[in-house]
Coordinates of C-alpha atoms in Angstrom, one line a residue:
M1 CA 68.8 -19.3 -4.1
V2 CA 65.7 -20.6 -4.8
F3 CA 64.1 -23.5 -6.6
E4 CA 60.7 -23.4 -7.8
T5 CA 58.5 -26.3 -6.1
S6 CA 55.8 -28.4 -7.5
K7 CA 52.4 -27.2 -9.3
L8 CA 51.7 -30.7 -8.3
N9 CA 47.8 -31.5 -7.0
R10 CA 49.1 -34.3 -4.7
A11 CA 45.3 -35.7 -5.0
G12 CA 44.7 -35.4 -7.9
G13 CA 48.1 -35.5 -10.2
A14 CA 48.9 -32.8 -12.3
L15 CA 46.9 -30.2 -13.2
N16 CA 46.2 -29.3 -17.4
M17 CA 48.6 -31.2 -18.9
D18 CA 48.6 -31.6 -22.3
M19 CA 50.8 -35.5 -22.9
V20 CA 50.6 -34.6 -26.8
T21 CA 51.3 -31.2 -26.7
M22 CA 54.3 -32.4 -24.5
N23 CA 55.8 -35.3 -25.4
I24 CA 56.1 -33.2 -28.8
L25 CA 58.3 -30.4 -27.6
D26 CA 60.6 -32.4 -25.1
S27 CA 61.5 -34.6 -27.8
T28 CA 61.7 -31.4 -30.0
M29 CA 63.8 -30.1 -27.6
V30 CA 65.8 -33.4 -26.9
S31 CA 67.1 -33.6 -29.9
I32 CA 68.8 -29.6 -30.4
C33 CA 70.4 -30.8 -27.3
R34 CA 71.4 -33.9 -29.7
E35 CA 72.0 -31.7 -32.8
M36 CA 74.1 -29.5 -31.3
G37 CA 76.4 -31.9 -29.4
I38 CA 76.8 -33.4 -33.5
S39 CA 77.4 -30.5 -33.8
L40 CA 80.4 -29.7 -31.3
M41 CA 81.8 -32.9 -32.0
K42 CA 82.8 -32.7 -35.3
T43 CA 83.9 -28.5 -35.2
S44 CA 85.5 -28.6 -31.9
Y45 CA 89.9 -28.5 -32.0
S46 CA 90.3 -31.1 -28.8
T47 CA 91.0 -35.0 -28.7
I48 CA 88.3 -34.5 -25.0
F49 CA 85.7 -32.9 -27.8
N50 CA 85.4 -34.4 -30.9
E51 CA 86.9 -38.2 -29.4
G52 CA 86.0 -38.3 -25.8
L53 CA 82.5 -36.0 -26.6
D54 CA 82.8 -35.0 -22.8
F55 CA 80.4 -31.9 -23.3
T56 CA 77.2 -31.3 -22.7
C57 CA 74.4 -29.4 -24.1
A58 CA 71.1 -28.5 -22.9
L59 CA 68.1 -25.8 -22.8
A60 CA 66.7 -23.5 -19.1
D61 CA 63.8 -21.0 -19.4
T62 CA 64.0 -17.4 -17.0
K63 CA 64.4 -18.8 -14.0
G64 CA 68.1 -21.4 -14.6
D65 CA 65.6 -24.2 -14.7
M66 CA 66.5 -26.9 -16.7
I67 CA 64.1 -28.0 -19.3
A68 CA 65.4 -30.7 -21.6
V69 CA 69.2 -32.3 -22.3
A70 CA 70.7 -34.8 -24.6
E71 CA 72.6 -37.1 -23.1
F72 CA 76.0 -37.0 -23.1
C73 CA 77.8 -36.0 -19.7
P74 CA 76.1 -37.2 -16.3
A75 CA 79.0 -35.3 -14.0
Q76 CA 77.3 -31.7 -16.3
I77 CA 73.8 -33.6 -16.8
G78 CA 73.3 -33.6 -12.4
G79 CA 75.5 -30.2 -12.1
M80 CA 72.8 -28.1 -14.3
P81 CA 70.6 -27.6 -11.9
L82 CA 72.9 -25.1 -9.4
L83 CA 75.3 -23.7 -12.1
I84 CA 72.7 -22.4 -14.1
K85 CA 71.3 -20.8 -11.1
T86 CA 74.1 -19.1 -10.3
C87 CA 74.7 -17.5 -13.4
A88 CA 71.8 -16.6 -13.4
E89 CA 71.9 -15.2 -10.4
E90 CA 74.8 -12.6 -11.0
F91 CA 73.9 -11.7 -14.4
P92 CA 69.5 -12.2 -14.5
I93 CA 67.7 -12.9 -18.3
D94 CA 66.2 -9.5 -18.3
T95 CA 70.1 -8.0 -18.1
L96 CA 70.9 -9.4 -20.9
D97 CA 70.6 -8.4 -24.5
E98 CA 69.9 -10.7 -27.8
G99 CA 73.7 -12.0 -28.7
D100 CA 75.0 -12.3 -26.1
V101 CA 77.2 -15.6 -24.3
L102 CA 78.8 -16.0 -20.5
I103 CA 81.2 -18.2 -20.2
H104 CA 81.5 -19.4 -16.8
N105 CA 83.9 -22.3 -15.2
D106 CA 84.5 -21.0 -10.9
P107 CA 84.1 -24.0 -8.9
Y108 CA 83.6 -21.6 -5.8
R109 CA 80.7 -20.0 -8.4
G110 CA 78.7 -23.6 -8.7
G111 CA 81.3 -24.7 -11.4
L112 CA 81.7 -28.6 -11.0
H113 CA 85.8 -28.1 -11.5
V114 CA 88.2 -25.5 -13.6
P115 CA 88.2 -27.3 -16.9
E116 CA 84.6 -27.5 -17.2
H117 CA 83.5 -24.1 -19.3
T118 CA 80.1 -23.4 -19.5
L119 CA 78.5 -21.0 -21.8
F120 CA 75.1 -19.6 -21.5
K121 CA 73.4 -17.8 -24.7
P122 CA 69.6 -16.5 -23.9
F123 CA 67.3 -17.5 -26.7
F124 CA 64.3 -14.0 -27.4
H125 CA 60.7 -14.9 -29.4
K126 CA 59.6 -11.6 -30.1
G127 CA 61.7 -9.8 -28.2
K128 CA 61.4 -11.7 -24.5
P129 CA 64.1 -13.8 -24.0
L130 CA 62.6 -16.7 -23.1
G131 CA 65.5 -19.2 -21.2
Y132 CA 69.1 -19.6 -21.6
L133 CA 71.1 -22.3 -24.8
V134 CA 73.8 -24.1 -22.6
C135 CA 76.4 -25.4 -23.4
I136 CA 79.0 -27.4 -21.2
G137 CA 82.6 -28.9 -22.2
H138 CA 85.7 -30.0 -20.7
I139 CA 88.7 -27.8 -22.0
A140 CA 91.8 -29.2 -21.8
E141 CA 94.6 -27.3 -21.4
V142 CA 93.4 -24.5 -18.6
G143 CA 96.8 -23.1 -17.6
G144 CA 97.8 -23.5 -13.9
M145 CA 101.3 -25.5 -13.0
V146 CA 100.6 -28.8 -15.3
P147 CA 99.5 -29.1 -19.1
G148 CA 96.5 -30.6 -19.5
G149 CA 94.6 -29.4 -15.3
F150 CA 95.0 -32.3 -13.3
A151 CA 97.5 -31.3 -11.2
G152 CA 97.8 -34.6 -8.9
E153 CA 100.4 -32.2 -6.3
A154 CA 98.0 -29.0 -6.2
T155 CA 97.5 -27.4 -3.0
E156 CA 95.2 -24.5 -4.0
I157 CA 92.3 -23.8 -6.7
F158 CA 95.4 -20.8 -7.9
H159 CA 97.6 -24.3 -9.1
E160 CA 94.5 -25.8 -11.4
G161 CA 93.7 -23.1 -13.6
L162 CA 92.5 -19.8 -14.9
R163 CA 89.5 -18.6 -13.4
V164 CA 86.6 -17.0 -14.9
P165 CA 83.6 -15.7 -13.3
P166 CA 80.1 -14.8 -15.5
I167 CA 81.2 -12.5 -18.4
K168 CA 80.3 -11.7 -21.1
I169 CA 83.1 -13.3 -24.5
K170 CA 80.4 -12.1 -26.4
K171 CA 78.1 -8.5 -26.9
A172 CA 75.3 -8.4 -28.5
G173 CA 76.4 -10.8 -31.4
K174 CA 80.7 -9.2 -30.7
D175 CA 83.7 -10.7 -29.5
V176 CA 84.9 -8.7 -26.2
D177 CA 87.8 -8.6 -27.7
S178 CA 89.8 -8.2 -24.0
V179 CA 88.1 -10.9 -22.8
W180 CA 89.0 -13.8 -25.4
K181 CA 92.6 -12.3 -25.4
L182 CA 92.8 -12.5 -21.3
M183 CA 92.0 -16.3 -21.8
L184 CA 93.8 -17.3 -24.7
A185 CA 97.6 -15.4 -23.0
N186 CA 97.0 -17.7 -19.6
V187 CA 97.0 -21.5 -21.3
R188 CA 99.6 -23.5 -23.3
T189 CA 97.8 -24.1 -26.1
P190 CA 95.4 -20.6 -27.4
R191 CA 95.0 -21.9 -30.8
Y192 CA 93.2 -25.2 -30.0
N193 CA 91.9 -23.5 -26.7
Y194 CA 90.4 -20.9 -29.9
G195 CA 89.2 -23.5 -31.6
D196 CA 87.0 -25.3 -28.8
L197 CA 85.3 -21.5 -27.6
R198 CA 84.7 -21.4 -30.8
A199 CA 82.4 -24.6 -31.2
M200 CA 80.5 -24.6 -28.2
I201 CA 80.3 -20.6 -29.3
G202 CA 79.0 -21.8 -32.7
V203 CA 76.7 -25.0 -31.2
L204 CA 75.0 -22.3 -29.0
D205 CA 74.5 -20.2 -32.7
L206 CA 71.9 -23.5 -33.9
G207 CA 70.2 -24.3 -30.6
E208 CA 69.3 -20.6 -30.5
Q209 CA 67.9 -21.0 -34.7
R210 CA 66.5 -24.1 -33.7
M211 CA 64.4 -22.9 -30.8
K212 CA 63.5 -19.8 -32.6
E213 CA 61.3 -21.9 -35.6
L214 CA 60.4 -24.3 -32.5
L215 CA 58.9 -21.0 -31.5
A216 CA 57.7 -19.5 -34.2
K217 CA 55.8 -22.6 -34.5
Y218 CA 54.1 -23.1 -30.9
G219 CA 54.3 -19.7 -29.8
K220 CA 54.9 -18.1 -26.1
E221 CA 51.8 -19.2 -24.2
T222 CA 52.3 -23.2 -25.7
F223 CA 55.7 -23.4 -25.1
T224 CA 57.0 -21.4 -21.8
S225 CA 53.2 -23.8 -19.8
T226 CA 54.6 -26.6 -21.2
C227 CA 57.7 -26.3 -20.3
Q228 CA 56.4 -26.1 -16.7
D229 CA 54.5 -29.4 -17.0
L230 CA 57.1 -31.3 -18.4
M231 CA 58.8 -30.7 -15.0
D232 CA 56.5 -31.6 -13.2
Y233 CA 54.9 -34.3 -14.1
S234 CA 58.7 -35.4 -14.2
E235 CA 58.9 -34.5 -10.8
R236 CA 55.8 -37.0 -10.2
R237 CA 57.1 -39.8 -12.1
M238 CA 60.9 -39.5 -10.0
R239 CA 58.3 -38.9 -6.6
A240 CA 56.6 -42.6 -8.3
E241 CA 59.4 -44.4 -8.8
I242 CA 61.1 -43.3 -4.6
K243 CA 57.5 -44.3 -2.9
S244 CA 58.3 -48.2 -4.6
F245 CA 61.4 -47.6 -2.1
P246 CA 61.3 -48.7 1.0
N247 CA 60.6 -46.4 4.1
G248 CA 64.2 -46.0 5.5
H249 CA 67.9 -45.4 6.8
Y250 CA 70.4 -47.2 4.3
S251 CA 74.1 -46.0 5.0
F252 CA 77.2 -46.7 2.8
E253 CA 80.8 -46.0 2.4
D254 CA 84.2 -46.0 0.4
T255 CA 87.4 -44.2 1.3
V256 CA 90.1 -42.2 -1.2
E257 CA 93.1 -44.2 -0.7
N258 CA 95.2 -40.1 -0.9
D259 CA 94.8 -37.2 -2.0
G260 CA 98.1 -36.3 -3.7
I261 CA 100.0 -34.7 -1.1
E262 CA 99.6 -37.3 1.9
D263 CA 99.3 -41.2 2.6
K264 CA 96.0 -41.2 4.1
P265 CA 92.4 -42.2 3.2
Y266 CA 89.6 -39.6 3.2
L267 CA 86.3 -41.2 3.8
L268 CA 83.3 -40.7 2.9
R269 CA 79.8 -41.8 3.6
V270 CA 76.1 -41.2 2.8
D271 CA 73.3 -41.3 4.6
V272 CA 69.7 -42.3 2.5
Y273 CA 67.1 -41.4 4.5
V274 CA 63.5 -42.8 2.6
Q275 CA 60.7 -40.8 2.7
D276 CA 57.8 -41.8 0.8
D277 CA 58.7 -40.2 -1.8
E278 CA 61.6 -37.9 -1.5
V279 CA 64.7 -38.8 -0.7
V280 CA 68.0 -37.2 1.6
A281 CA 71.2 -38.0 1.0
D282 CA 73.6 -36.5 3.9
F283 CA 77.2 -36.9 3.3
S284 CA 78.4 -35.1 6.8
G285 CA 80.5 -37.7 8.1
S286 CA 82.6 -37.4 5.5
A287 CA 86.4 -37.2 5.9
T288 CA 87.2 -33.5 6.2
Q289 CA 88.6 -31.1 3.8
A290 CA 91.4 -32.3 1.7
K291 CA 94.9 -30.5 1.0
G292 CA 95.0 -32.6 -2.0
P293 CA 92.6 -31.7 -4.9
I294 CA 90.3 -34.4 -4.3
N295 CA 87.9 -31.8 -2.7
A296 CA 83.9 -32.4 -4.2
T297 CA 82.4 -28.5 -4.8
L298 CA 79.0 -28.6 -3.8
G299 CA 77.6 -29.0 -7.4
V300 CA 79.5 -31.8 -7.7
T301 CA 78.0 -33.6 -4.2
W302 CA 74.9 -32.7 -5.8
S303 CA 75.7 -34.1 -9.7
A304 CA 76.9 -37.1 -7.7
T305 CA 72.9 -37.3 -6.0
Y306 CA 71.5 -37.3 -8.7
N307 CA 73.7 -39.3 -10.9
A308 CA 72.9 -42.1 -8.3
M309 CA 69.1 -41.9 -8.0
F310 CA 68.9 -41.6 -12.4
H311 CA 70.7 -45.4 -12.0
M312 CA 68.6 -46.9 -10.0
T313 CA 65.3 -45.5 -11.4
D314 CA 63.6 -45.7 -14.1
P315 CA 65.6 -44.4 -17.3
S316 CA 62.1 -43.0 -19.4
I317 CA 61.6 -40.4 -17.8
P318 CA 62.7 -36.7 -18.8
K319 CA 65.8 -35.4 -17.3
N320 CA 64.8 -31.8 -16.3
G321 CA 64.0 -29.7 -13.2
G322 CA 61.9 -31.4 -12.3
C323 CA 63.8 -34.7 -11.4
F324 CA 66.1 -33.0 -9.1
R325 CA 62.8 -31.5 -6.5
P326 CA 61.8 -34.7 -4.8
I327 CA 66.1 -35.7 -3.9
R328 CA 67.7 -33.5 -1.3
I329 CA 71.2 -33.3 -0.1
V330 CA 73.2 -32.4 2.6
A331 CA 77.2 -31.5 2.6
S332 CA 78.9 -29.4 5.3
P333 CA 80.4 -26.8 4.6
G334 CA 84.7 -27.3 5.0
S335 CA 84.1 -31.2 3.9
V336 CA 85.6 -33.3 1.1
T337 CA 82.1 -33.2 -0.1
N338 CA 81.8 -29.6 -0.1
V339 CA 84.9 -28.1 -0.5
D340 CA 85.8 -24.2 0.9
Y341 CA 88.0 -21.6 -0.7
P342 CA 90.5 -22.4 -2.0
A343 CA 91.0 -25.3 -1.4
P344 CA 92.2 -27.7 -4.7
E345 CA 89.4 -29.9 -5.9
V346 CA 90.0 -30.5 -10.0
A347 CA 90.0 -34.4 -9.0
G348 CA 86.5 -34.0 -7.2
N349 CA 84.7 -33.9 -10.3
T350 CA 86.7 -37.3 -11.6
E351 CA 87.3 -39.3 -8.7
T352 CA 84.9 -38.1 -5.7
H353 CA 82.1 -38.1 -8.4
P354 CA 81.5 -41.6 -9.6
R355 CA 82.8 -42.7 -5.8
L356 CA 79.7 -40.6 -4.1
A357 CA 77.1 -42.2 -6.9
A358 CA 78.6 -45.0 -6.0
I359 CA 78.0 -45.2 -2.0
V360 CA 74.7 -44.0 -2.6
I361 CA 73.5 -46.8 -4.9
G362 CA 75.4 -49.0 -2.4
A363 CA 73.3 -47.8 0.1
L364 CA 69.8 -48.3 -1.7
A365 CA 71.0 -51.2 -2.4
Q366 CA 69.9 -52.7 0.8
C367 CA 66.5 -51.7 -0.5
K368 CA 66.5 -51.6 -4.3
P369 CA 69.1 -54.4 -4.5
E370 CA 68.1 -55.5 -7.8
R371 CA 67.9 -52.4 -8.8
A372 CA 72.2 -52.0 -7.9
M373 CA 75.3 -52.5 -9.6
A374 CA 78.6 -53.3 -7.0
S375 CA 81.5 -50.8 -7.4
E376 CA 82.8 -49.1 -10.6
S377 CA 86.4 -48.9 -11.4
G378 CA 85.8 -45.3 -10.0
T379 CA 88.3 -43.6 -11.6
G380 CA 88.3 -41.4 -14.8
G381 CA 92.8 -42.7 -15.2
N382 CA 93.0 -39.1 -15.6
F383 CA 96.7 -39.3 -17.5
V384 CA 97.8 -35.9 -19.1
F385 CA 100.8 -34.7 -20.6
G386 CA 101.9 -32.2 -23.0
G387 CA 105.5 -30.5 -24.3
Y388 CA 106.5 -28.1 -27.9
H389 CA 105.8 -30.7 -30.6
P390 CA 108.7 -30.7 -33.1
E391 CA 106.8 -31.7 -35.9
Y392 CA 103.4 -29.6 -35.8
D393 CA 105.5 -26.4 -34.2
E394 CA 103.5 -25.2 -31.7
Y395 CA 103.2 -26.5 -27.7
F396 CA 100.4 -29.9 -27.3
A397 CA 98.3 -30.7 -24.4
C398 CA 96.3 -34.0 -24.1
Y399 CA 93.8 -34.8 -21.7
D400 CA 93.5 -39.2 -21.2
L401 CA 90.2 -40.1 -20.4
M402 CA 90.6 -44.0 -19.5
S403 CA 87.9 -47.0 -18.8
G404 CA 87.9 -49.5 -15.7
G405 CA 84.9 -52.2 -15.7
W406 CA 81.4 -51.9 -14.1
G407 CA 80.0 -54.1 -10.9
G408 CA 78.2 -57.0 -11.3
R409 CA 74.5 -56.5 -10.8
S410 CA 71.8 -59.1 -10.8
Y411 CA 71.1 -59.9 -13.6
A412 CA 74.1 -59.2 -15.7
D413 CA 78.4 -58.8 -15.1
G414 CA 79.2 -55.8 -15.5
N415 CA 80.5 -54.0 -18.3
D416 CA 83.7 -54.0 -19.5
C417 CA 86.3 -50.7 -19.9
V418 CA 83.6 -48.8 -19.6
I419 CA 84.3 -44.6 -18.1
A420 CA 82.9 -43.8 -14.8
I421 CA 79.9 -43.7 -14.2
N422 CA 80.3 -39.5 -14.3
G423 CA 81.6 -39.2 -17.9
N424 CA 79.9 -41.0 -20.3
C425 CA 82.7 -40.3 -22.1
R426 CA 84.7 -42.5 -25.4
F427 CA 88.2 -43.7 -26.2
N428 CA 91.2 -41.6 -27.8
P429 CA 91.4 -44.2 -30.6
V430 CA 94.9 -44.7 -30.5
E431 CA 95.2 -43.8 -34.5
V432 CA 93.9 -40.2 -33.5
F433 CA 96.5 -40.6 -30.2
E434 CA 99.5 -41.4 -32.3
T435 CA 98.6 -38.8 -34.7
R436 CA 98.3 -36.0 -32.6
F437 CA 100.6 -36.7 -30.0
P438 CA 104.6 -38.0 -30.1
F439 CA 103.4 -41.2 -28.0
H440 CA 103.6 -44.8 -29.7
V441 CA 100.5 -46.9 -28.4
E442 CA 102.4 -49.9 -27.9
D443 CA 100.0 -52.3 -26.7
F444 CA 96.2 -51.7 -25.4
A445 CA 93.7 -54.2 -24.2
M446 CA 91.7 -55.6 -21.3
T447 CA 93.3 -56.9 -18.4
P448 CA 92.8 -61.4 -17.2
D449 CA 90.6 -61.5 -13.8
S450 CA 90.6 -58.1 -12.9
G451 CA 87.3 -58.2 -12.7
G452 CA 85.9 -59.2 -9.6
A453 CA 84.5 -62.3 -9.1
G454 CA 80.7 -62.9 -8.7
A455 CA 77.7 -65.4 -9.6
Y456 CA 77.9 -61.6 -11.5
R457 CA 81.3 -61.4 -13.1
G458 CA 82.6 -57.4 -12.5
G459 CA 83.5 -56.0 -15.5
L460 CA 87.0 -56.0 -16.8
G461 CA 89.4 -53.0 -16.4
Y462 CA 92.5 -52.5 -19.5
H463 CA 95.8 -51.4 -19.0
K464 CA 97.9 -49.4 -22.1
T465 CA 101.8 -49.2 -22.6
L466 CA 103.3 -45.6 -23.8
R467 CA 106.3 -44.7 -25.6
A468 CA 107.0 -41.2 -25.8
T469 CA 108.9 -40.5 -29.0
T470 CA 110.5 -37.7 -30.3
T471 CA 110.7 -34.8 -27.5
D472 CA 110.5 -34.2 -23.1
I473 CA 106.7 -35.2 -22.7
T474 CA 105.9 -33.8 -19.1
A475 CA 102.8 -35.4 -17.7
S476 CA 100.9 -35.8 -14.7
Q477 CA 97.7 -37.8 -13.7
C478 CA 94.9 -37.7 -10.8
T479 CA 93.4 -41.3 -10.9
D480 CA 92.5 -44.0 -7.8
R481 CA 92.3 -47.1 -7.1
H482 CA 95.7 -48.5 -6.4
R483 CA 95.3 -49.5 -3.1
V484 CA 91.5 -48.9 -2.1
K485 CA 89.5 -52.1 -4.5
T486 CA 86.7 -51.8 -5.8
W487 CA 83.4 -53.4 -3.5
A488 CA 81.9 -55.7 -4.0
L489 CA 78.1 -57.2 -3.4
F490 CA 76.3 -59.2 -1.9
G491 CA 79.5 -62.1 -1.7
G492 CA 81.0 -61.2 -4.3
K493 CA 84.6 -60.0 -4.8
E494 CA 86.5 -56.9 -5.1
G495 CA 87.8 -56.2 -8.4
A496 CA 91.7 -55.7 -8.8
N497 CA 94.1 -52.2 -8.5
G498 CA 94.6 -50.6 -11.3
A499 CA 98.3 -49.1 -11.5
T500 CA 100.2 -46.2 -13.6
L501 CA 104.6 -47.9 -13.9
V502 CA 107.5 -45.9 -15.0
Q503 CA 109.9 -48.0 -17.2
Q504 CA 112.7 -45.7 -17.9
K505 CA 114.5 -45.7 -21.0
E506 CA 118.4 -46.6 -19.2
R507 CA 116.5 -49.5 -16.9
D508 CA 114.9 -52.8 -17.3
D509 CA 112.5 -52.8 -14.9
W510 CA 109.0 -50.8 -14.3
R511 CA 108.0 -48.4 -11.4
P512 CA 105.5 -46.8 -9.7
V513 CA 106.8 -43.0 -9.7
T514 CA 106.5 -42.9 -6.4
E515 CA 110.2 -44.6 -7.0
A516 CA 111.4 -43.4 -10.3
F517 CA 110.5 -40.0 -9.0
G518 CA 109.9 -40.1 -5.7
K519 CA 106.4 -38.2 -5.6
A520 CA 104.0 -39.2 -2.4
S521 CA 101.5 -40.6 -4.8
S522 CA 101.5 -43.5 -7.3
S523 CA 97.9 -42.0 -8.3
K524 CA 98.2 -38.3 -7.9
Y525 CA 101.0 -36.7 -9.3
S526 CA 102.6 -33.7 -10.6
N527 CA 104.9 -33.5 -13.3
I528 CA 107.4 -36.2 -14.0
V529 CA 108.8 -36.0 -17.3
L530 CA 108.9 -38.5 -19.7
H531 CA 112.0 -38.5 -22.1
P532 CA 112.3 -40.0 -26.0
G533 CA 112.1 -44.1 -24.9
D534 CA 111.1 -44.2 -21.6
R535 CA 107.6 -45.8 -21.2
V536 CA 103.9 -45.6 -19.1
R537 CA 101.9 -48.2 -18.7
L538 CA 98.4 -47.7 -17.1
S539 CA 95.3 -50.2 -16.1
V540 CA 92.2 -49.3 -14.6
S541 CA 90.8 -50.7 -12.4
G542 CA 88.2 -53.9 -13.0
G543 CA 84.7 -53.7 -11.2
G544 CA 82.9 -55.4 -8.2
G545 CA 80.9 -58.9 -8.5
Y546 CA 78.3 -59.5 -7.5
G547 CA 76.4 -62.6 -5.4
K548 CA 78.5 -65.7 -5.0
P549 CA 80.9 -66.6 -6.5
L550 CA 80.3 -70.5 -6.5
E551 CA 76.5 -69.5 -7.8
R552 CA 78.3 -68.4 -11.1
D553 CA 76.6 -70.4 -13.8
R554 CA 79.3 -73.1 -15.3
A555 CA 78.8 -72.3 -18.9
M556 CA 79.0 -68.5 -18.3
I557 CA 82.6 -69.1 -16.7
E558 CA 83.5 -71.4 -19.7
E559 CA 83.2 -68.9 -22.1
D560 CA 84.9 -66.6 -19.9
L561 CA 88.1 -68.8 -20.2
R562 CA 87.5 -68.7 -24.1
E563 CA 86.8 -65.6 -24.2
G564 CA 90.4 -64.4 -22.0
Y565 CA 88.3 -62.8 -19.8
I566 CA 89.8 -64.6 -16.9
S567 CA 92.2 -67.6 -16.6
P568 CA 92.6 -71.3 -15.6
E569 CA 94.2 -69.9 -12.1
G570 CA 91.1 -67.2 -11.7
A571 CA 88.8 -70.3 -12.2
R572 CA 89.9 -72.2 -10.3
R573 CA 90.2 -69.7 -7.5
D574 CA 87.7 -67.8 -7.0
Y575 CA 85.3 -70.4 -9.1
G576 CA 86.1 -73.7 -8.1
V577 CA 86.1 -74.7 -11.4
E578 CA 89.4 -76.4 -13.0
P579 CA 89.2 -75.9 -17.0
R580 CA 88.3 -78.3 -19.5

């Protein structure tokens, strides 16, 4: 696989860049991607799209290099380089016709995990292809062994749902009926999947119309040359950022508590090498691949590294293929950071990605402490469920994202109840959740004392309690941090653990699924059945603290007490402060 090298003149900078036109085109293309995303939010069927916003829209050139992207889901943004290149190799753009649409979700062909479906459509100008429109979205129900796609006990890729290699779902503007039939026959919610896929195709059509308008104004030559300039400009700025980091070798590690199958931890380790204006992130010290679904594909590990670097560098750098050029990733095949077929990997994109991004940040905290944060929750919660809805007379499935606390920083507390670093997604609103699914939300609140203490404390996690109402619900989960706490920086304290507890109707006590259902893991499990009246309480960990707790400003402690972020006991224990 070939990635274009830069045209940069290292002595004199970039060659012949028209900065005005470049900025106008960049802003216009990003706006097109944003408009595509807003349209998808408004026209999709599933809550993971129209409420959670678990999708990303982008543009790529004929070689598969990303030229613009909207700021939706970071895991998908960082996954673009390998994903688009892989698809472009199987379907070179000169083999595609106007109106063709490709669909692809295969993790072993550059993808991220099975639920992530990517649709590609070439755009043309005067009969010549000039690039791709791209939409990646998380389809909530993909078949496999559990409703909702997150099989915490999967031991092979085939347990995780239907894999679709790059294939045309539309050809010259017309549906390929056999592909539609095959895909919809293998999922539990064909109506919702049909609506979501139609919405994704619709935003590609919208983007195509906007690109036609742009190309009619600027023409092919200006467009292609400016896109190349834009990528070179982003590369130059990323190299300048990296050059501000002291040269050196920086290491960091963390562990995933288990894989859902074996009760043992899995090491994640990175060695980051900064050399002038380039960075190498080497994950070779990480554990061999797991039997369960925590493995990351190579695309996930790339994405996590890029995500971390974007957090540690100037956020105003245009996000395109040029950003990625100075960053190199090493991940050993057959490891938890570069899984070999046919091992499972669905949780690699949601649980392992944020942990990999976090350890890169943790490593670089040693040379850029003012830009780093302590560990955030590092989990999407990933509570999924399904069943037959008696009121709507059809099968339902839901992917319920959950959010935890972010880590404290050198200048501020961590954010409270924010989705993990790879997501940028939203909660399902309670009103929508209860209308669509047979659960009643009994409570939904931030968890006091869950953020790690520090000069700047970690953000709070949250908890909610769900009661099954009218029908049996089959639930599964892929989460973490039930045992391993979020790590702190520079003398801060770890954040609190999360938990999943079940109260069955005939009992008064709350039990983990290991006790209630005999599962191997409390955080990763498949197909527990909740009967009407059963409750499940889901809580997500808080972020780690930054700096020594005794250095925290007294006024900030008192404000936390007034707001209920910390308890009087927590103030005494962590900060040595007696509440007034």
